[in-house]
């Protein structure tokens, strides 16, 4: 398991390499081990731990008193943090309680700890790696290892990851270009560019990430995948790492998988009452096939996880096969796809059927072989969940028929299809009403306009809680198609998608309408609904 900390040797090297440039900082002392009304952060004491440790442990050494180290902490009951500092500094620790706000300001004053500040500091430093950066292709693996193990570089990469987690980012992108190295965080579906590290640090940063992910740093011309596990604020974070060679070096993407941040509840995902009731009916079925469709990044896997969580019962055996396993589910047997060892969705699904399952989840139906096995599994008394990449619910039927599934078999096993998209939620702290903009008014049908009282919609003004973006978090736009007897007959006759849609029950609500209802309630913006669903309802505009 890769850890987001440095070993003791790294700490000592960091002390030698970096003097903490900060003026003594005063703060109010707390109750535990207080030594007076005010304290000063002595740079010599602060340098006994790294900037990354200070951020992660929420603690700052402020004074060396005889043989003891006085440490300001926002939580003086965090004995694990105190022990780590004691080991790193080689001294016993006296804990001093301060408020979280005071500690945050102290960390910033003493360490200047943001990734951009550290990158700027490293960019201003000269080191013996400069001559290596002139020709990236000439760098040897030993040189990459040496650069990636520099304490300052370790702290920089750690801070990039820590800041991304704090910003609720789902992905970190490190992109090389001719003269720049760009770092971006994907937050609520959109990429936000961060201050760029110096270009000369590119091979060292890339190599550091690859070392953490147990990847081959000597291989720079072949795509690689890796995995990082770490703990952050007492919770486990998994990071999926992907590298691909580009014209100017390796592009790195880190997918941050925070199990505690994910909400495995259909209502919390933004599913309205009627859609939740329809999903509850589908989940309760003893056998059959239930599909979730949408493009990459639309939350399909999260929805399936929420369904399995709701479905879980010790009396049922639930098995999944995924590529990769994104979150661990209690009581569920999860199998990761491994093509290098011959474990594909199709082959894995064959073996799953011998495991006496009650419920099966296949991460994605990608080919005709997987589709055929999945359909036959649903025919033989199993409840099977899977995903497809289609624009709407009805298109999933045509997609499976295109894969070669027999119409009469599909009509027999398909029970329902959920199509979905994700949009950004309006920040509740700065939400405000406004008239529907003229440029959006003409894109709504008369019946759709009636959903909005007095022609009012909502938007976020921007505040500190949402980082001035006006949005915070995401919400789903859903369309649940339950397969009726009329739809079954139409599937067996290979009817067109329009005919299938017309046969949907009266309770069926299109995805666009679902999104517009949420916009009218102030949960999301009208712009988000039109952006996310325009391809599914374009004919109606």
PDB file of C-alpha atoms in Angstrom, residues 88-332:
ATOM      1  CA  UNK A  88       9.589  12.055  13.144  1.00  0.00           C
ATOM      2  CA  UNK A  89      11.130  14.653  15.459  1.00  0.00           C
ATOM      3  CA  UNK A  90      12.776  12.158  17.809  1.00  0.00           C
ATOM      4  CA  UNK A  91      11.342  13.966  20.838  1.00  0.00           C
ATOM      5  CA  UNK A  92       8.423  13.561  23.237  1.00  0.00           C
ATOM      6  CA  UNK A  93       5.490  15.837  22.422  1.00  0.00           C
ATOM      7  CA  UNK A  94       3.454  18.254  24.519  1.00  0.00           C
ATOM      8  CA  UNK A  95       0.069  18.923  22.890  1.00  0.00           C
ATOM      9  CA  UNK A  96      -1.355  22.455  22.873  1.00  0.00           C
ATOM     10  CA  UNK A  97      -4.958  22.977  21.833  1.00  0.00           C
ATOM     11  CA  UNK A  98      -5.829  25.767  19.391  1.00  0.00           C
ATOM     12  CA  UNK A  99      -8.855  26.434  17.219  1.00  0.00           C
ATOM     13  CA  UNK A 100      -8.999  25.016  13.713  1.00  0.00           C
ATOM     14  CA  UNK A 101      -8.982  28.512  12.164  1.00  0.00           C
ATOM     15  CA  UNK A 102      -5.907  29.540  14.139  1.00  0.00           C
ATOM     16  CA  UNK A 103      -4.123  26.348  13.170  1.00  0.00           C
ATOM     17  CA  UNK A 104      -4.956  26.829   9.479  1.00  0.00           C
ATOM     18  CA  UNK A 105      -3.488  30.321   9.498  1.00  0.00           C
ATOM     19  CA  UNK A 106      -0.445  29.064  11.377  1.00  0.00           C
ATOM     20  CA  UNK A 107       0.191  26.340   8.790  1.00  0.00           C
ATOM     21  CA  UNK A 108      -0.074  28.846   5.969  1.00  0.00           C
ATOM     22  CA  UNK A 109       2.227  31.332   7.698  1.00  0.00           C
ATOM     23  CA  UNK A 110       4.890  28.806   8.649  1.00  0.00           C
ATOM     24  CA  UNK A 111       4.916  26.477   5.649  1.00  0.00           C
ATOM     25  CA  UNK A 112       3.182  28.380   2.857  1.00  0.00           C
ATOM     26  CA  UNK A 113       1.653  25.004   2.127  1.00  0.00           C
ATOM     27  CA  UNK A 114      -0.237  24.967  -1.066  1.00  0.00           C
ATOM     28  CA  UNK A 115       0.884  22.893  -4.000  1.00  0.00           C
ATOM     29  CA  UNK A 116       1.315  26.046  -6.089  1.00  0.00           C
ATOM     30  CA  UNK A 117       3.510  27.694  -3.426  1.00  0.00           C
ATOM     31  CA  UNK A 118       5.647  24.601  -3.067  1.00  0.00           C
ATOM     32  CA  UNK A 119       5.920  24.244  -6.847  1.00  0.00           C
ATOM     33  CA  UNK A 120       6.998  27.871  -7.135  1.00  0.00           C
ATOM     34  CA  UNK A 121       9.590  27.356  -4.425  1.00  0.00           C
ATOM     35  CA  UNK A 122      10.929  24.262  -6.159  1.00  0.00           C
ATOM     36  CA  UNK A 123      10.926  26.088  -9.481  1.00  0.00           C
ATOM     37  CA  UNK A 124      13.156  28.762  -8.016  1.00  0.00           C
ATOM     38  CA  UNK A 125      15.615  26.209  -6.702  1.00  0.00           C
ATOM     39  CA  UNK A 126      18.444  24.912  -8.804  1.00  0.00           C
ATOM     40  CA  UNK A 127      19.549  21.329  -8.402  1.00  0.00           C
ATOM     41  CA  UNK A 128      21.696  18.780 -10.108  1.00  0.00           C
ATOM     42  CA  UNK A 129      18.715  17.454 -12.075  1.00  0.00           C
ATOM     43  CA  UNK A 130      18.604  20.518 -14.352  1.00  0.00           C
ATOM     44  CA  UNK A 131      20.846  19.019 -17.008  1.00  0.00           C
ATOM     45  CA  UNK A 132      18.685  15.915 -17.120  1.00  0.00           C
ATOM     46  CA  UNK A 133      15.514  17.813 -17.982  1.00  0.00           C
ATOM     47  CA  UNK A 134      16.946  19.176 -21.215  1.00  0.00           C
ATOM     48  CA  UNK A 135      16.336  15.869 -22.925  1.00  0.00           C
ATOM     49  CA  UNK A 136      13.536  13.842 -21.378  1.00  0.00           C
ATOM     50  CA  UNK A 137      14.271  10.771 -23.492  1.00  0.00           C
ATOM     51  CA  UNK A 138      17.834  10.611 -22.177  1.00  0.00           C
ATOM     52  CA  UNK A 139      16.815  10.296 -18.521  1.00  0.00           C
ATOM     53  CA  UNK A 140      17.702   6.923 -17.064  1.00  0.00           C
ATOM     54  CA  UNK A 141      15.547   5.002 -14.595  1.00  0.00           C
ATOM     55  CA  UNK A 142      18.074   5.586 -11.781  1.00  0.00           C
ATOM     56  CA  UNK A 143      17.893   9.341 -12.377  1.00  0.00           C
ATOM     57  CA  UNK A 144      14.089   9.218 -12.283  1.00  0.00           C
ATOM     58  CA  UNK A 145      14.185   7.315  -9.006  1.00  0.00           C
ATOM     59  CA  UNK A 146      16.603   9.826  -7.513  1.00  0.00           C
ATOM     60  CA  UNK A 147      14.519  12.830  -8.556  1.00  0.00           C
ATOM     61  CA  UNK A 148      11.247  11.218  -7.448  1.00  0.00           C
ATOM     62  CA  UNK A 149      12.649  10.452  -3.986  1.00  0.00           C
ATOM     63  CA  UNK A 150      13.669  14.045  -3.210  1.00  0.00           C
ATOM     64  CA  UNK A 151      11.729  15.055  -0.061  1.00  0.00           C
ATOM     65  CA  UNK A 152      10.622  18.354  -1.571  1.00  0.00           C
ATOM     66  CA  UNK A 153       9.251  16.575  -4.646  1.00  0.00           C
ATOM     67  CA  UNK A 154       7.484  13.996  -2.475  1.00  0.00           C
ATOM     68  CA  UNK A 155       5.800  16.787  -0.530  1.00  0.00           C
ATOM     69  CA  UNK A 156       4.725  18.537  -3.737  1.00  0.00           C
ATOM     70  CA  UNK A 157       3.015  15.452  -5.162  1.00  0.00           C
ATOM     71  CA  UNK A 158       1.433  14.709  -1.778  1.00  0.00           C
ATOM     72  CA  UNK A 159       0.024  18.237  -1.612  1.00  0.00           C
ATOM     73  CA  UNK A 160      -1.373  18.025  -5.150  1.00  0.00           C
ATOM     74  CA  UNK A 161      -3.301  14.919  -4.082  1.00  0.00           C
ATOM     75  CA  UNK A 162      -4.328  16.292  -0.678  1.00  0.00           C
ATOM     76  CA  UNK A 163      -5.626  19.549  -2.148  1.00  0.00           C
ATOM     77  CA  UNK A 164      -7.584  17.613  -4.768  1.00  0.00           C
ATOM     78  CA  UNK A 165      -9.253  15.528  -2.045  1.00  0.00           C
ATOM     79  CA  UNK A 166     -10.077  18.647  -0.025  1.00  0.00           C
ATOM     80  CA  UNK A 167     -11.529  20.270  -3.151  1.00  0.00           C
ATOM     81  CA  UNK A 168     -13.846  17.243  -3.651  1.00  0.00           C
ATOM     82  CA  UNK A 169     -12.160  16.528  -6.992  1.00  0.00           C
ATOM     83  CA  UNK A 170     -13.013  13.274  -8.732  1.00  0.00           C
ATOM     84  CA  UNK A 171      -9.897  13.355 -10.936  1.00  0.00           C
ATOM     85  CA  UNK A 172      -6.454  14.942 -11.081  1.00  0.00           C
ATOM     86  CA  UNK A 173      -5.018  15.546 -14.569  1.00  0.00           C
ATOM     87  CA  UNK A 174      -1.285  16.158 -15.071  1.00  0.00           C
ATOM     88  CA  UNK A 175      -0.822  17.125 -18.715  1.00  0.00           C
ATOM     89  CA  UNK A 176       2.537  17.759 -20.438  1.00  0.00           C
ATOM     90  CA  UNK A 177       2.862  20.304 -23.217  1.00  0.00           C
ATOM     91  CA  UNK A 178       5.852  21.719 -25.089  1.00  0.00           C
ATOM     92  CA  UNK A 179       6.743  24.418 -22.554  1.00  0.00           C
ATOM     93  CA  UNK A 180       4.354  23.830 -19.663  1.00  0.00           C
ATOM     94  CA  UNK A 181       3.120  21.157 -17.298  1.00  0.00           C
ATOM     95  CA  UNK A 182      -0.553  21.630 -16.436  1.00  0.00           C
ATOM     96  CA  UNK A 183      -2.390  20.359 -13.357  1.00  0.00           C
ATOM     97  CA  UNK A 184      -6.198  20.288 -13.392  1.00  0.00           C
ATOM     98  CA  UNK A 185      -8.815  19.110 -10.887  1.00  0.00           C
ATOM     99  CA  UNK A 186     -12.196  17.825 -12.041  1.00  0.00           C
ATOM    100  CA  UNK A 187     -14.780  19.095  -9.571  1.00  0.00           C
ATOM    101  CA  UNK A 188     -18.496  18.433 -10.107  1.00  0.00           C
ATOM    102  CA  UNK A 189     -17.807  17.316 -13.663  1.00  0.00           C
ATOM    103  CA  UNK A 190     -15.767  20.334 -14.829  1.00  0.00           C
ATOM    104  CA  UNK A 191     -11.986  20.725 -15.053  1.00  0.00           C
ATOM    105  CA  UNK A 192     -10.363  23.605 -13.161  1.00  0.00           C
ATOM    106  CA  UNK A 193      -6.762  24.476 -13.962  1.00  0.00           C
ATOM    107  CA  UNK A 194      -4.409  24.917 -11.016  1.00  0.00           C
ATOM    108  CA  UNK A 195      -1.146  26.831 -10.806  1.00  0.00           C
ATOM    109  CA  UNK A 196       1.325  24.936 -12.975  1.00  0.00           C
ATOM    110  CA  UNK A 197       4.488  23.337 -11.581  1.00  0.00           C
ATOM    111  CA  UNK A 198       7.732  24.135 -13.421  1.00  0.00           C
ATOM    112  CA  UNK A 199       8.163  22.182 -16.648  1.00  0.00           C
ATOM    113  CA  UNK A 200      11.553  20.914 -15.477  1.00  0.00           C
ATOM    114  CA  UNK A 201       9.821  18.935 -12.689  1.00  0.00           C
ATOM    115  CA  UNK A 202       7.730  16.945 -15.171  1.00  0.00           C
ATOM    116  CA  UNK A 203       9.709  13.663 -15.164  1.00  0.00           C
ATOM    117  CA  UNK A 204      10.143  13.763 -11.388  1.00  0.00           C
ATOM    118  CA  UNK A 205       6.416  14.381 -10.726  1.00  0.00           C
ATOM    119  CA  UNK A 206       5.356  11.688 -13.162  1.00  0.00           C
ATOM    120  CA  UNK A 207       7.853   9.225 -11.717  1.00  0.00           C
ATOM    121  CA  UNK A 208       6.758   9.988  -8.149  1.00  0.00           C
ATOM    122  CA  UNK A 209       3.128   9.214  -9.007  1.00  0.00           C
ATOM    123  CA  UNK A 210       4.170   6.008 -10.765  1.00  0.00           C
ATOM    124  CA  UNK A 211       6.264   4.905  -7.771  1.00  0.00           C
ATOM    125  CA  UNK A 212       3.297   5.492  -5.457  1.00  0.00           C
ATOM    126  CA  UNK A 213       1.097   3.458  -7.828  1.00  0.00           C
ATOM    127  CA  UNK A 214       3.630   0.576  -8.122  1.00  0.00           C
ATOM    128  CA  UNK A 215       4.100   1.204 -11.845  1.00  0.00           C
ATOM    129  CA  UNK A 216       7.218   0.801 -13.992  1.00  0.00           C
ATOM    130  CA  UNK A 217       8.921   4.193 -14.123  1.00  0.00           C
ATOM    131  CA  UNK A 218      11.396   2.999 -16.765  1.00  0.00           C
ATOM    132  CA  UNK A 219       8.550   2.328 -19.233  1.00  0.00           C
ATOM    133  CA  UNK A 220       7.517   5.693 -20.686  1.00  0.00           C
ATOM    134  CA  UNK A 221       6.163   4.719 -24.103  1.00  0.00           C
ATOM    135  CA  UNK A 222       3.356   2.309 -23.178  1.00  0.00           C
ATOM    136  CA  UNK A 223       0.090   3.092 -21.341  1.00  0.00           C
ATOM    137  CA  UNK A 224       0.070   1.838 -17.760  1.00  0.00           C
ATOM    138  CA  UNK A 225      -2.476   1.489 -14.976  1.00  0.00           C
ATOM    139  CA  UNK A 226      -1.796   1.529 -11.254  1.00  0.00           C
ATOM    140  CA  UNK A 227      -3.409   1.954  -7.871  1.00  0.00           C
ATOM    141  CA  UNK A 228      -2.693   4.031  -4.751  1.00  0.00           C
ATOM    142  CA  UNK A 229      -4.291   3.429  -1.344  1.00  0.00           C
ATOM    143  CA  UNK A 230      -3.974   6.025   1.382  1.00  0.00           C
ATOM    144  CA  UNK A 231      -5.676   7.320   4.503  1.00  0.00           C
ATOM    145  CA  UNK A 232      -6.945  10.874   4.769  1.00  0.00           C
ATOM    146  CA  UNK A 233      -8.676  12.255   7.867  1.00  0.00           C
ATOM    147  CA  UNK A 234      -9.385   8.733   9.173  1.00  0.00           C
ATOM    148  CA  UNK A 235     -10.929   7.460   5.966  1.00  0.00           C
ATOM    149  CA  UNK A 236      -9.597   5.251   3.215  1.00  0.00           C
ATOM    150  CA  UNK A 237      -9.020   6.799  -0.201  1.00  0.00           C
ATOM    151  CA  UNK A 238      -8.325   4.714  -3.299  1.00  0.00           C
ATOM    152  CA  UNK A 239      -6.763   6.334  -6.355  1.00  0.00           C
ATOM    153  CA  UNK A 240      -6.770   4.764  -9.814  1.00  0.00           C
ATOM    154  CA  UNK A 241      -3.795   5.947 -11.860  1.00  0.00           C
ATOM    155  CA  UNK A 242      -3.535   5.912 -15.646  1.00  0.00           C
ATOM    156  CA  UNK A 243      -0.589   7.076 -17.745  1.00  0.00           C
ATOM    157  CA  UNK A 244      -0.399   7.376 -21.533  1.00  0.00           C
ATOM    158  CA  UNK A 245       2.523   8.600 -23.678  1.00  0.00           C
ATOM    159  CA  UNK A 246       1.949  11.887 -25.515  1.00  0.00           C
ATOM    160  CA  UNK A 247       4.057  14.074 -27.784  1.00  0.00           C
ATOM    161  CA  UNK A 248       5.693  15.849 -24.832  1.00  0.00           C
ATOM    162  CA  UNK A 249       5.790  13.136 -22.173  1.00  0.00           C
ATOM    163  CA  UNK A 250       3.356  11.047 -20.171  1.00  0.00           C
ATOM    164  CA  UNK A 251      -0.121  12.291 -19.374  1.00  0.00           C
ATOM    165  CA  UNK A 252      -1.230  11.218 -15.892  1.00  0.00           C
ATOM    166  CA  UNK A 253      -4.819  10.955 -14.665  1.00  0.00           C
ATOM    167  CA  UNK A 254      -5.633  10.008 -11.082  1.00  0.00           C
ATOM    168  CA  UNK A 255      -9.251   8.995 -10.366  1.00  0.00           C
ATOM    169  CA  UNK A 256      -9.993   9.653  -6.686  1.00  0.00           C
ATOM    170  CA  UNK A 257     -12.368   7.094  -5.176  1.00  0.00           C
ATOM    171  CA  UNK A 258     -13.569   8.265  -1.775  1.00  0.00           C
ATOM    172  CA  UNK A 259     -16.051   5.734  -0.405  1.00  0.00           C
ATOM    173  CA  UNK A 260     -17.252   8.028   2.373  1.00  0.00           C
ATOM    174  CA  UNK A 261     -17.926  10.841  -0.085  1.00  0.00           C
ATOM    175  CA  UNK A 262     -20.135   8.661  -2.278  1.00  0.00           C
ATOM    176  CA  UNK A 263     -23.801   8.536  -1.300  1.00  0.00           C
ATOM    177  CA  UNK A 264     -25.145   5.035  -1.866  1.00  0.00           C
ATOM    178  CA  UNK A 265     -28.801   5.934  -1.511  1.00  0.00           C
ATOM    179  CA  UNK A 266     -31.204   6.430  -4.406  1.00  0.00           C
ATOM    180  CA  UNK A 267     -32.894   9.406  -2.760  1.00  0.00           C
ATOM    181  CA  UNK A 268     -29.560  11.055  -1.935  1.00  0.00           C
ATOM    182  CA  UNK A 269     -28.578  10.669  -5.603  1.00  0.00           C
ATOM    183  CA  UNK A 270     -31.514  12.918  -6.499  1.00  0.00           C
ATOM    184  CA  UNK A 271     -34.006  10.315  -7.696  1.00  0.00           C
ATOM    185  CA  UNK A 272     -37.582  11.560  -7.392  1.00  0.00           C
ATOM    186  CA  UNK A 273     -40.265   9.566  -5.599  1.00  0.00           C
ATOM    187  CA  UNK A 274     -41.903   7.958  -8.677  1.00  0.00           C
ATOM    188  CA  UNK A 275     -38.518   6.914 -10.118  1.00  0.00           C
ATOM    189  CA  UNK A 276     -37.427   5.537  -6.732  1.00  0.00           C
ATOM    190  CA  UNK A 277     -40.639   3.531  -6.521  1.00  0.00           C
ATOM    191  CA  UNK A 278     -40.046   2.133 -10.012  1.00  0.00           C
ATOM    192  CA  UNK A 279     -36.456   1.190  -9.121  1.00  0.00           C
ATOM    193  CA  UNK A 280     -37.675  -0.424  -5.883  1.00  0.00           C
ATOM    194  CA  UNK A 281     -40.036  -2.587  -7.918  1.00  0.00           C
ATOM    195  CA  UNK A 282     -37.216  -3.611 -10.266  1.00  0.00           C
ATOM    196  CA  UNK A 283     -34.814  -4.352  -7.411  1.00  0.00           C
ATOM    197  CA  UNK A 284     -37.393  -6.554  -5.709  1.00  0.00           C
ATOM    198  CA  UNK A 285     -37.801  -8.842  -8.734  1.00  0.00           C
ATOM    199  CA  UNK A 286     -36.630 -12.451  -8.242  1.00  0.00           C
ATOM    200  CA  UNK A 287     -35.010 -12.651 -11.694  1.00  0.00           C
ATOM    201  CA  UNK A 288     -34.592 -10.762 -14.949  1.00  0.00           C
ATOM    202  CA  UNK A 289     -32.302  -8.074 -16.368  1.00  0.00           C
ATOM    203  CA  UNK A 290     -32.115  -4.434 -15.242  1.00  0.00           C
ATOM    204  CA  UNK A 291     -29.892  -2.024 -17.186  1.00  0.00           C
ATOM    205  CA  UNK A 292     -28.461   1.415 -16.381  1.00  0.00           C
ATOM    206  CA  UNK A 293     -27.426   3.492 -19.399  1.00  0.00           C
ATOM    207  CA  UNK A 294     -25.581   6.720 -20.016  1.00  0.00           C
ATOM    208  CA  UNK A 295     -22.223   8.064 -21.174  1.00  0.00           C
ATOM    209  CA  UNK A 296     -18.956   7.664 -19.300  1.00  0.00           C
ATOM    210  CA  UNK A 297     -18.984   9.643 -16.074  1.00  0.00           C
ATOM    211  CA  UNK A 298     -22.767   9.788 -15.729  1.00  0.00           C
ATOM    212  CA  UNK A 299     -22.831   7.887 -12.428  1.00  0.00           C
ATOM    213  CA  UNK A 300     -24.028   4.504 -13.680  1.00  0.00           C
ATOM    214  CA  UNK A 301     -21.814   2.473 -11.358  1.00  0.00           C
ATOM    215  CA  UNK A 302     -22.803   4.598  -8.360  1.00  0.00           C
ATOM    216  CA  UNK A 303     -26.475   3.963  -9.111  1.00  0.00           C
ATOM    217  CA  UNK A 304     -25.867   0.216  -9.366  1.00  0.00           C
ATOM    218  CA  UNK A 305     -23.929   0.260  -6.093  1.00  0.00           C
ATOM    219  CA  UNK A 306     -26.840   2.069  -4.452  1.00  0.00           C
ATOM    220  CA  UNK A 307     -29.235  -0.584  -5.811  1.00  0.00           C
ATOM    221  CA  UNK A 308     -27.043  -3.439  -4.542  1.00  0.00           C
ATOM    222  CA  UNK A 309     -26.689  -1.754  -1.147  1.00  0.00           C
ATOM    223  CA  UNK A 310     -30.472  -1.491  -0.880  1.00  0.00           C
ATOM    224  CA  UNK A 311     -30.851  -5.071  -2.094  1.00  0.00           C
ATOM    225  CA  UNK A 312     -28.270  -6.616   0.225  1.00  0.00           C
ATOM    226  CA  UNK A 313     -29.514  -9.264   2.590  1.00  0.00           C
ATOM    227  CA  UNK A 314     -27.459 -12.036   4.262  1.00  0.00           C
ATOM    228  CA  UNK A 315     -29.804 -14.591   2.720  1.00  0.00           C
ATOM    229  CA  UNK A 316     -28.748 -13.557  -0.810  1.00  0.00           C
ATOM    230  CA  UNK A 317     -25.451 -14.147  -2.559  1.00  0.00           C
ATOM    231  CA  UNK A 318     -24.465 -11.105  -4.618  1.00  0.00           C
ATOM    232  CA  UNK A 319     -21.506 -11.275  -7.008  1.00  0.00           C
ATOM    233  CA  UNK A 320     -20.159  -8.506  -9.237  1.00  0.00           C
ATOM    234  CA  UNK A 321     -17.566  -8.456 -12.001  1.00  0.00           C
ATOM    235  CA  UNK A 322     -16.179  -4.981 -12.645  1.00  0.00           C
ATOM    236  CA  UNK A 323     -13.430  -3.171 -14.527  1.00  0.00           C
ATOM    237  CA  UNK A 324     -12.167  -2.066 -12.081  1.00  0.00           C
ATOM    238  CA  UNK A 325     -13.816  -2.490  -8.675  1.00  0.00           C
ATOM    239  CA  UNK A 326     -14.377   1.142  -7.687  1.00  0.00           C
ATOM    240  CA  UNK A 327     -15.747   0.764  -4.147  1.00  0.00           C
ATOM    241  CA  UNK A 328     -15.876  -2.158  -1.759  1.00  0.00           C
ATOM    242  CA  UNK A 329     -19.432  -3.159  -0.835  1.00  0.00           C
ATOM    243  CA  UNK A 330     -20.103  -4.932   2.445  1.00  0.00           C
ATOM    244  CA  UNK A 331     -21.325  -8.483   1.967  1.00  0.00           C
ATOM    245  CA  UNK A 332     -20.823  -8.454  -1.812  1.00  0.00           C
TER     246      UNK A 332
END
